[in-house]
Amino acid sequence: MSDSVIAAMEAAVAADPDNPALREHLADLLLSAGRMDDAWTHATAGLGMAPANTKLLRVAADAGDATGRTDEAAGYRTLLNALEPQAGHASAPPPPPPPPAATPTSPADESMPWDNDDTPSAPERARPIPAGGDVPDSVDDLLDMWEDNDAPPEPTVGEMSRERLLLSDVGGMHDVKSRLETSFLAPMKNPEMRQAFGKSMRGGLLLWGPPGCGKTFIAKAVAGELDANFYHVGLSDVLDMWIGSSEKNITQIFDMARRNAPCVLFLDEVDAIGQKRTQLRGGGGMRGVVNQLLQEMDGASNDNEGVFILAATNHPWDIDSALLRPGRLDRTLLVLPPDLPAREAILDLHLRGRPIEKLDLAKIAKHTNGLTGADLALVCEQATEYAMTASIETGTVRPITMKDLGRAVKDVRPSHGPWIESAKNFAMFNNDDGRYDDLLAWIKQNKIK
């Protein structure tokens, strides 16, 4: 074996000492080169990181026998045979080294270390396993060693939380809350009445509307009303570059929701996860994702009892029609820009904790018709910047005034314009089943052309 190859491997191990694969390769090279002590050192170090590596176990057993570490070598060979019954016999252990030649000894030398009663016998000596503990004699012993160790954390897919929000925390939006209570929450919270009337709770609820109008906030409030876990899942939690992994993520998400029932499973931007399969060119990987989502929502192979599915989208027309069939996302709720009481509540929320003078938020809210919740948050940020800039110039804190808010309202324009243009076309020319009636009524009420 070339010394230069071994030297290169030693340099690689020195640069990355916690890499068991490098340790395995170097230990094997050293064993072939007859450098038994060095092979032993690297093999046992590698086993500290990978205790079930059969190649490292074989090298440690052979090197241990060759260097007189017979007890330790026997333990490694026993574990090797248990993990891979044929591996332990792949190579016969080398014969034990000949005993050292007798040499004259002085009286002081006659007392050898192993004759001292304070020195533990060979089987009791600590085995050189960096991970700690003796070498197990079987797979059962190995499992017993790891019994008290914590299980590896479950892969993080989505975000699980326990929400304390209630619908009463949502300002205004009385129509939305009333429809939520009638079609979704009341049957959920009254199982006896639901059974008496034969009301099925299969399926889920789709929240749709322009961006920035509080769909996620409402979904959290629904979870709070049901006293259920809130499991927020987005596109990045589902999609994976490897074939089949996205489908596995879908399965894992639903399994997680079932284990944490009662649970509100919130699929954010569901149009991206469950987009129309007719629009997927060449089938692609997304077709399998949609199929898996449909299968999990049906609960054909698993019971979805206690899993309440909510979904949100800005583009319901891009969702595969199979997802909107009865038993799936069969109830829809349009979430539009906030009404007057909701706008006042949103302004109050975003101004809390900031220096303000006495403000007439109802008067400000009257001039914000058409602004979304996100737009109103921007109004408060702009007004804060105006007051903070003036405070920096004078060196004293000046509170936010009505003038600051009025100036900010003039500077912020409604952000849902592009969405309204797209949605209006779909509502006017693709409304055979009446799913866009609410949107058409709102457009007519607000005289949007």
Short mmCIF file of C-alpha atoms in Angstrom, two decimals:
data_model
loop_
_atom_site.label_atom_id
_atom_site.label_comp_id
_atom_site.label_asym_id
_atom_site.label_seq_id
_atom_site.Cartn_x
_atom_site.Cartn_y
_atom_site.Cartn_z
CA MET A 1 0.00 0.00 0.00
CA SER A 2 1.42 3.37 -1.07
CA ASP A 3 2.45 5.53 1.86
CA SER A 4 1.39 8.60 -0.10
CA VAL A 5 -2.19 7.30 -0.31
CA ILE A 6 -2.28 6.67 3.42
CA ALA A 7 -0.77 10.08 4.10
CA ALA A 8 -3.42 11.72 1.95
CA MET A 9 -6.17 9.88 3.81
CA GLU A 10 -4.66 10.85 7.17
CA ALA A 11 -4.69 14.48 6.07
CA ALA A 12 -8.33 14.15 5.04
CA VAL A 13 -9.26 12.68 8.43
CA ALA A 14 -7.35 15.43 10.21
CA ALA A 15 -9.35 18.00 8.26
CA ASP A 16 -12.67 16.23 8.94
CA PRO A 17 -12.22 14.10 12.10
CA ASP A 18 -15.96 13.55 12.61
CA ASN A 19 -16.47 11.79 9.27
CA PRO A 20 -16.91 8.03 9.95
CA ALA A 21 -16.65 7.17 6.24
CA LEU A 22 -13.14 8.65 6.09
CA ARG A 23 -12.18 6.83 9.28
CA GLU A 24 -13.47 3.56 7.79
CA HIS A 25 -11.40 3.94 4.61
CA LEU A 26 -8.24 4.94 6.46
CA ALA A 27 -8.57 2.12 9.02
CA ASP A 28 -8.94 -0.42 6.20
CA LEU A 29 -5.85 0.95 4.42
CA LEU A 30 -3.81 0.83 7.62
CA LEU A 31 -4.92 -2.76 8.29
CA SER A 32 -3.82 -3.80 4.79
CA ALA A 33 -0.49 -2.04 5.32
CA GLY A 34 0.12 -3.93 8.56
CA ARG A 35 -0.10 -0.84 10.77
CA MET A 36 -2.33 -2.57 13.30
CA ASP A 37 -2.13 -0.04 16.15
CA ASP A 38 -3.06 2.84 13.83
CA ALA A 39 -5.83 0.76 12.28
CA TRP A 40 -7.19 0.01 15.76
CA THR A 41 -7.10 3.71 16.72
CA HIS A 42 -9.04 4.89 13.69
CA ALA A 43 -11.48 1.96 13.68
CA THR A 44 -12.51 2.49 17.31
CA ALA A 45 -12.76 6.24 16.77
CA GLY A 46 -15.04 5.62 13.79
CA LEU A 47 -17.19 3.22 15.82
CA GLY A 48 -17.74 5.97 18.35
CA MET A 49 -19.62 7.81 15.59
CA ALA A 50 -21.07 4.79 13.76
CA PRO A 51 -21.29 1.87 16.24
CA ALA A 52 -23.14 -0.40 13.78
CA ASN A 53 -20.66 -0.02 10.87
CA THR A 54 -19.77 -3.62 10.01
CA LYS A 55 -16.58 -2.72 8.13
CA LEU A 56 -15.26 -0.75 11.09
CA LEU A 57 -16.23 -3.61 13.41
CA ARG A 58 -14.32 -6.08 11.24
CA VAL A 59 -11.19 -3.87 11.15
CA ALA A 60 -11.36 -3.31 14.93
CA ALA A 61 -11.72 -7.06 15.56
CA ASP A 62 -8.78 -7.98 13.28
CA ALA A 63 -6.54 -5.17 14.53
CA GLY A 64 -7.46 -5.94 18.15
CA ASP A 65 -6.48 -9.60 17.76
CA ALA A 66 -3.21 -8.62 16.08
CA THR A 67 -2.25 -6.18 18.84
CA GLY A 68 -3.16 -8.35 21.82
CA ARG A 69 -6.47 -6.68 22.62
CA THR A 70 -8.22 -10.04 22.51
CA ASP A 71 -11.10 -9.25 24.86
CA GLU A 72 -12.04 -6.06 23.07
CA ALA A 73 -11.63 -7.78 19.70
CA ALA A 74 -13.91 -10.61 20.81
CA GLY A 75 -16.60 -8.10 21.78
CA TYR A 76 -16.38 -6.36 18.42
CA ARG A 77 -16.53 -9.70 16.57
CA THR A 78 -19.59 -10.78 18.59
CA LEU A 79 -21.40 -7.57 17.64
CA LEU A 80 -20.29 -8.00 14.03
CA ASN A 81 -21.76 -11.52 13.93
CA ALA A 82 -25.01 -10.26 15.45
CA LEU A 83 -25.41 -7.40 12.99
CA GLU A 84 -24.31 -9.37 9.92
CA PRO A 85 -24.08 -13.12 10.62
CA GLN A 86 -21.93 -13.88 7.58
CA ALA A 87 -19.71 -10.85 7.97
CA GLY A 88 -18.01 -12.12 11.07
CA HIS A 89 -16.72 -15.14 9.16
CA ALA A 90 -15.64 -13.28 6.06
CA SER A 91 -12.08 -13.31 7.23
CA ALA A 92 -10.57 -15.60 9.81
CA PRO A 93 -9.03 -13.81 12.74
CA PRO A 94 -5.25 -13.70 12.56
CA PRO A 95 -3.42 -15.97 14.97
CA PRO A 96 -2.52 -14.43 18.28
CA PRO A 97 0.98 -12.96 18.40
CA PRO A 98 3.70 -15.14 19.89
CA PRO A 99 4.43 -14.53 23.53
CA PRO A 100 7.33 -12.16 24.14
CA ALA A 101 10.71 -13.76 24.64
CA ALA A 102 11.64 -14.32 28.25
CA THR A 103 14.08 -11.77 29.57
CA PRO A 104 15.83 -11.61 32.89
CA THR A 105 13.79 -9.67 35.39
CA SER A 106 14.70 -7.97 38.56
CA PRO A 107 12.79 -8.63 41.76
CA ALA A 108 11.02 -5.35 41.26
CA ASP A 109 9.76 -6.57 37.89
CA GLU A 110 8.24 -9.74 39.32
CA SER A 111 5.14 -7.84 40.46
CA MET A 112 3.27 -7.30 37.21
CA PRO A 113 0.36 -4.83 36.82
CA TRP A 114 -2.25 -7.56 36.50
CA ASP A 115 -1.09 -9.09 39.79
CA ASN A 116 -2.29 -5.97 41.61
CA ASP A 117 -5.69 -6.55 43.17
CA ASP A 118 -6.62 -2.88 42.55
CA THR A 119 -6.33 -3.31 38.78
CA PRO A 120 -9.54 -4.54 37.11
CA SER A 121 -9.39 -7.79 35.22
CA ALA A 122 -9.35 -7.73 31.45
CA PRO A 123 -13.11 -8.21 30.91
CA GLU A 124 -13.82 -5.36 33.33
CA ARG A 125 -11.52 -2.82 31.69
CA ALA A 126 -13.20 0.05 29.89
CA ARG A 127 -13.48 -0.72 26.23
CA PRO A 128 -12.10 1.95 23.89
CA ILE A 129 -15.42 3.09 22.49
CA PRO A 130 -15.58 6.88 22.49
CA ALA A 131 -19.40 6.82 22.62
CA GLY A 132 -19.16 5.27 26.10
CA GLY A 133 -20.18 1.91 27.53
CA ASP A 134 -19.03 -1.65 26.93
CA VAL A 135 -19.28 -3.46 23.64
CA PRO A 136 -22.75 -5.09 23.44
CA ASP A 137 -22.85 -8.86 22.92
CA SER A 138 -25.98 -8.88 20.73
CA VAL A 139 -28.39 -6.68 18.87
CA ASP A 140 -30.75 -6.80 21.88
CA ASP A 141 -27.95 -5.49 24.10
CA LEU A 142 -27.28 -2.73 21.56
CA LEU A 143 -30.96 -1.71 21.62
CA ASP A 144 -30.93 -1.77 25.43
CA MET A 145 -27.94 0.62 25.36
CA TRP A 146 -29.97 3.09 23.29
CA GLU A 147 -33.28 2.54 25.11
CA ASP A 148 -32.96 5.64 27.30
CA ASN A 149 -31.87 7.89 24.44
CA ASP A 150 -34.42 10.38 23.15
CA ALA A 151 -36.05 9.49 19.86
CA PRO A 152 -34.87 11.57 16.91
CA PRO A 153 -37.03 14.64 16.37
CA GLU A 154 -39.82 14.30 13.86
CA PRO A 155 -39.06 16.05 10.56
CA THR A 156 -40.36 19.58 10.57
CA VAL A 157 -43.11 19.95 7.99
CA GLY A 158 -45.30 22.98 8.46
CA GLU A 159 -45.90 24.75 11.76
CA MET A 160 -48.02 23.42 14.63
CA SER A 161 -49.34 25.87 17.23
CA ARG A 162 -52.08 26.35 19.77
CA GLU A 163 -54.07 29.47 18.97
CA ARG A 164 -55.88 31.56 21.59
CA LEU A 165 -57.57 33.86 19.08
CA LEU A 166 -61.35 33.85 18.85
CA LEU A 167 -63.72 35.26 16.26
CA SER A 168 -64.54 38.01 18.75
CA ASP A 169 -60.94 39.18 18.25
CA VAL A 170 -61.66 39.74 14.56
CA GLY A 171 -62.96 43.29 14.20
CA GLY A 172 -66.09 43.78 12.10
CA MET A 173 -66.63 41.34 9.21
CA HIS A 174 -69.98 40.31 10.71
CA ASP A 175 -71.20 38.61 7.52
CA VAL A 176 -68.09 36.47 7.32
CA LYS A 177 -68.28 35.46 10.98
CA SER A 178 -72.00 34.72 10.73
CA ARG A 179 -71.53 32.41 7.76
CA LEU A 180 -68.59 30.71 9.47
CA GLU A 181 -70.70 30.11 12.57
CA THR A 182 -73.66 28.74 10.59
CA SER A 183 -71.91 26.51 8.06
CA PHE A 184 -68.86 25.34 9.97
CA LEU A 185 -68.49 26.17 13.65
CA ALA A 186 -71.99 25.52 15.00
CA PRO A 187 -72.18 21.92 13.67
CA MET A 188 -68.64 21.29 14.91
CA LYS A 189 -69.39 22.51 18.42
CA ASN A 190 -72.77 20.74 18.68
CA PRO A 191 -72.22 17.08 17.73
CA GLU A 192 -75.56 15.95 19.24
CA MET A 193 -77.54 18.37 17.08
CA ARG A 194 -75.43 17.48 14.10
CA GLN A 195 -76.24 13.81 14.52
CA ALA A 196 -79.94 14.51 15.12
CA PHE A 197 -80.19 16.34 11.80
CA GLY A 198 -77.89 13.92 9.98
CA LYS A 199 -75.46 16.73 9.19
CA SER A 200 -72.23 15.33 7.73
CA MET A 201 -68.95 17.04 8.62
CA ARG A 202 -66.96 15.51 5.82
CA GLY A 203 -65.11 18.04 3.71
CA GLY A 204 -63.55 21.37 4.47
CA LEU A 205 -63.86 25.11 4.05
CA LEU A 206 -62.16 27.25 1.43
CA LEU A 207 -61.45 30.89 2.29
CA TRP A 208 -60.85 32.97 -0.82
CA GLY A 209 -60.53 36.59 -1.79
CA PRO A 210 -57.96 39.33 -2.46
CA PRO A 211 -54.58 39.17 -0.71
CA GLY A 212 -54.06 40.91 2.61
CA CYS A 213 -57.64 40.60 3.86
CA GLY A 214 -57.02 38.35 6.87
CA LYS A 215 -57.77 34.82 5.65
CA THR A 216 -54.97 33.35 7.78
CA PHE A 217 -56.07 35.41 10.81
CA ILE A 218 -59.63 34.09 10.45
CA ALA A 219 -58.35 30.50 10.12
CA LYS A 220 -56.43 30.88 13.40
CA ALA A 221 -59.55 32.26 15.07
CA VAL A 222 -61.52 29.21 13.86
CA ALA A 223 -58.89 26.95 15.47
CA GLY A 224 -59.27 28.95 18.69
CA GLU A 225 -63.05 28.61 18.61
CA LEU A 226 -62.72 24.83 18.25
CA ASP A 227 -59.99 24.67 20.93
CA ALA A 228 -57.92 22.71 18.40
CA ASN A 229 -54.32 22.66 17.28
CA PHE A 230 -53.54 24.90 14.30
CA TYR A 231 -51.35 23.25 11.67
CA HIS A 232 -50.18 25.76 9.06
CA VAL A 233 -48.86 24.22 5.83
CA GLY A 234 -47.57 26.11 2.80
CA LEU A 235 -46.19 25.27 -0.62
CA SER A 236 -42.58 25.10 0.59
CA ASP A 237 -43.58 22.45 3.16
CA VAL A 238 -44.93 20.19 0.42
CA LEU A 239 -42.73 20.52 -2.66
CA ASP A 240 -39.46 18.60 -2.89
CA MET A 241 -37.00 18.26 -5.76
CA TRP A 242 -36.92 14.44 -5.54
CA ILE A 243 -39.55 12.34 -7.33
CA GLY A 244 -42.11 11.01 -4.90
CA SER A 245 -40.93 13.10 -1.94
CA SER A 246 -43.68 15.71 -2.33
CA GLU A 247 -46.32 12.98 -2.17
CA LYS A 248 -44.64 11.59 0.97
CA ASN A 249 -44.75 15.09 2.50
CA ILE A 250 -48.52 15.24 1.87
CA THR A 251 -48.96 11.89 3.64
CA GLN A 252 -46.75 12.99 6.53
CA ILE A 253 -48.72 16.24 6.90
CA PHE A 254 -52.06 14.43 7.20
CA ASP A 255 -50.55 11.82 9.55
CA MET A 256 -49.27 14.65 11.75
CA ALA A 257 -52.70 16.28 11.78
CA ARG A 258 -54.38 12.97 12.75
CA ARG A 259 -51.91 12.41 15.60
CA ASN A 260 -52.65 15.91 16.94
CA ALA A 261 -56.44 15.80 16.60
CA PRO A 262 -58.48 17.84 17.19
CA CYS A 263 -56.56 19.82 14.62
CA VAL A 264 -57.32 22.52 12.07
CA LEU A 265 -55.16 21.71 9.04
CA PHE A 266 -54.69 25.00 7.20
CA LEU A 267 -53.50 24.68 3.59
CA ASP A 268 -52.22 28.12 2.62
CA GLU A 269 -52.17 29.09 -1.08
CA VAL A 270 -53.94 25.84 -1.90
CA ASP A 271 -54.13 26.80 -5.59
CA ALA A 272 -50.37 26.17 -5.80
CA ILE A 273 -50.60 22.77 -4.08
CA GLY A 274 -53.83 21.64 -5.76
CA GLN A 275 -53.66 23.39 -9.10
CA LYS A 276 -55.71 22.18 -12.07
CA ARG A 277 -54.21 19.02 -13.49
CA THR A 278 -55.33 20.05 -16.98
CA GLN A 279 -52.87 22.95 -16.75
CA LEU A 280 -49.91 20.72 -15.82
CA ARG A 281 -47.90 20.20 -18.96
CA GLY A 282 -46.77 16.64 -19.57
CA GLY A 283 -48.19 15.48 -16.27
CA GLY A 284 -45.13 16.55 -14.25
CA GLY A 285 -44.53 15.87 -10.58
CA MET A 286 -47.38 18.13 -9.46
CA ARG A 287 -50.01 15.77 -10.85
CA GLY A 288 -48.97 13.18 -8.27
CA VAL A 289 -49.16 15.82 -5.53
CA VAL A 290 -52.75 16.69 -6.44
CA ASN A 291 -53.72 13.01 -6.59
CA GLN A 292 -52.16 12.34 -3.18
CA LEU A 293 -53.91 15.38 -1.69
CA LEU A 294 -57.25 14.12 -2.99
CA GLN A 295 -56.63 10.66 -1.55
CA GLU A 296 -55.69 11.99 1.90
CA MET A 297 -58.68 14.34 2.01
CA ASP A 298 -61.04 11.48 1.18
CA GLY A 299 -59.70 9.57 4.18
CA ALA A 300 -60.06 6.32 2.24
CA SER A 301 -57.08 4.66 3.94
CA ASN A 302 -57.10 6.70 7.16
CA ASP A 303 -59.73 8.18 9.45
CA ASN A 304 -59.77 11.97 9.34
CA GLU A 305 -62.01 12.22 12.40
CA GLY A 306 -61.01 15.32 14.36
CA VAL A 307 -59.10 16.86 11.42
CA PHE A 308 -60.82 20.03 10.19
CA ILE A 309 -59.48 21.17 6.83
CA LEU A 310 -59.31 24.87 6.04
CA ALA A 311 -57.70 26.25 2.92
CA ALA A 312 -57.00 29.73 1.60
CA THR A 313 -56.38 31.08 -1.88
CA ASN A 314 -56.38 34.26 -3.87
CA HIS A 315 -57.12 32.36 -7.11
CA PRO A 316 -59.94 29.82 -6.66
CA TRP A 317 -60.28 29.50 -10.43
CA ASP A 318 -56.86 27.79 -10.53
CA ILE A 319 -57.84 25.01 -8.09
CA ASP A 320 -58.48 21.55 -9.52
CA SER A 321 -62.24 21.01 -9.69
CA ALA A 322 -61.90 17.63 -7.94
CA LEU A 323 -60.78 19.44 -4.77
CA LEU A 324 -64.04 21.42 -4.71
CA ARG A 325 -66.35 18.41 -4.92
CA PRO A 326 -68.56 17.33 -1.98
CA GLY A 327 -66.57 15.77 0.82
CA ARG A 328 -63.49 17.87 0.11
CA LEU A 329 -63.38 21.69 0.01
CA ASP A 330 -67.10 21.82 -0.64
CA ARG A 331 -67.85 25.00 1.36
CA THR A 332 -66.46 28.34 0.28
CA LEU A 333 -66.35 31.71 1.99
CA LEU A 334 -65.40 34.99 0.31
CA VAL A 335 -63.19 37.21 2.50
CA LEU A 336 -63.26 40.77 1.12
CA PRO A 337 -61.53 44.00 2.22
CA PRO A 338 -62.60 44.88 5.78
CA ASP A 339 -65.73 46.87 6.49
CA LEU A 340 -65.77 50.09 8.56
CA PRO A 341 -65.74 48.52 12.07
CA ALA A 342 -63.01 46.11 10.99
CA ARG A 343 -60.88 48.91 9.56
CA GLU A 344 -61.14 50.86 12.81
CA ALA A 345 -60.16 47.76 14.82
CA ILE A 346 -57.19 47.08 12.52
CA LEU A 347 -55.92 50.66 12.87
CA ASP A 348 -56.23 50.43 16.65
CA LEU A 349 -54.34 47.11 16.68
CA HIS A 350 -51.37 48.42 14.69
CA LEU A 351 -51.08 51.63 16.70
CA ARG A 352 -50.95 49.92 20.10
CA GLY A 353 -47.76 50.51 22.05
CA ARG A 354 -46.79 53.56 19.98
CA PRO A 355 -46.84 57.17 21.17
CA ILE A 356 -50.10 58.69 19.94
CA GLU A 357 -52.17 61.75 20.69
CA LYS A 358 -55.92 61.49 21.10
CA LEU A 359 -57.05 59.99 17.78
CA ASP A 360 -60.45 59.71 16.14
CA LEU A 361 -59.88 56.36 14.43
CA ALA A 362 -63.52 56.11 13.31
CA LYS A 363 -63.05 59.30 11.28
CA ILE A 364 -59.81 57.98 9.76
CA ALA A 365 -61.43 54.61 8.98
CA LYS A 366 -64.19 56.33 6.96
CA HIS A 367 -61.52 57.53 4.50
CA THR A 368 -59.95 54.07 4.06
CA ASN A 369 -62.75 52.32 2.15
CA GLY A 370 -61.28 49.69 -0.16
CA LEU A 371 -58.02 49.28 1.74
CA THR A 372 -57.11 45.76 2.81
CA GLY A 373 -55.80 44.81 6.23
CA ALA A 374 -52.26 44.87 4.84
CA ASP A 375 -52.87 48.35 3.39
CA LEU A 376 -54.08 49.61 6.78
CA ALA A 377 -50.95 48.21 8.44
CA LEU A 378 -48.91 50.20 5.91
CA VAL A 379 -50.92 53.36 6.77
CA CYS A 380 -49.89 52.97 10.41
CA GLU A 381 -46.25 52.37 9.45
CA GLN A 382 -46.19 55.46 7.24
CA ALA A 383 -47.76 57.62 9.94
CA THR A 384 -45.22 56.29 12.45
CA GLU A 385 -42.35 57.19 10.11
CA TYR A 386 -43.66 60.75 9.74
CA ALA A 387 -43.87 61.22 13.51
CA MET A 388 -40.49 59.56 14.11
CA THR A 389 -38.76 61.74 11.49
CA ALA A 390 -40.12 64.88 13.15
CA SER A 391 -39.02 63.58 16.57
CA ILE A 392 -35.48 62.95 15.35
CA GLU A 393 -35.25 66.49 13.97
CA THR A 394 -36.31 68.07 17.27
CA GLY A 395 -34.70 65.54 19.60
CA THR A 396 -37.96 64.98 21.50
CA VAL A 397 -40.64 62.35 21.01
CA ARG A 398 -43.63 63.69 19.10
CA PRO A 399 -46.68 61.41 19.15
CA ILE A 400 -48.52 60.25 16.04
CA THR A 401 -51.22 62.75 15.15
CA MET A 402 -54.40 62.80 13.08
CA LYS A 403 -52.45 64.79 10.51
CA ASP A 404 -49.86 62.00 10.20
CA LEU A 405 -52.58 59.40 9.68
CA GLY A 406 -54.45 61.58 7.16
CA ARG A 407 -51.25 62.10 5.18
CA ALA A 408 -50.54 58.36 5.22
CA VAL A 409 -54.07 57.52 4.03
CA LYS A 410 -53.56 59.81 1.03
CA ASP A 411 -50.23 58.14 0.20
CA VAL A 412 -51.44 54.51 0.38
CA ARG A 413 -53.47 53.16 -2.52
CA PRO A 414 -55.58 49.97 -2.44
CA SER A 415 -53.41 46.99 -3.37
CA HIS A 416 -56.16 44.71 -4.63
CA GLY A 417 -56.68 46.47 -7.98
CA PRO A 418 -54.96 43.83 -10.15
CA TRP A 419 -56.76 41.04 -8.29
CA ILE A 420 -60.13 42.70 -8.81
CA GLU A 421 -59.52 42.93 -12.56
CA SER A 422 -58.74 39.22 -12.84
CA ALA A 423 -61.48 38.12 -10.47
CA LYS A 424 -64.12 40.26 -12.22
CA ASN A 425 -63.47 38.50 -15.54
CA PHE A 426 -63.83 35.06 -14.01
CA ALA A 427 -66.94 36.10 -12.06
CA MET A 428 -68.66 37.53 -15.13
CA PHE A 429 -67.81 34.86 -17.69
CA ASN A 430 -67.26 31.67 -15.66
CA ASN A 431 -70.05 31.67 -13.08
CA ASP A 432 -72.34 28.93 -14.37
CA ASP A 433 -72.56 27.27 -10.94
CA GLY A 434 -72.99 30.57 -9.03
CA ARG A 435 -69.77 30.25 -7.02
CA TYR A 436 -68.86 33.89 -7.72
CA ASP A 437 -72.25 35.44 -6.89
CA ASP A 438 -70.93 37.03 -3.69
CA LEU A 439 -68.07 38.66 -5.56
CA LEU A 440 -70.37 40.03 -8.27
CA ALA A 441 -72.67 41.51 -5.62
CA TRP A 442 -69.72 43.20 -3.91
CA ILE A 443 -68.44 44.59 -7.22
CA LYS A 444 -71.90 46.01 -7.97
CA GLN A 445 -72.27 47.45 -4.46
CA ASN A 446 -68.93 49.22 -4.68
CA LYS A 447 -69.60 50.36 -8.27
CA ILE A 448 -66.38 48.84 -9.57
CA LYS A 449 -66.14 49.10 -13.35
#
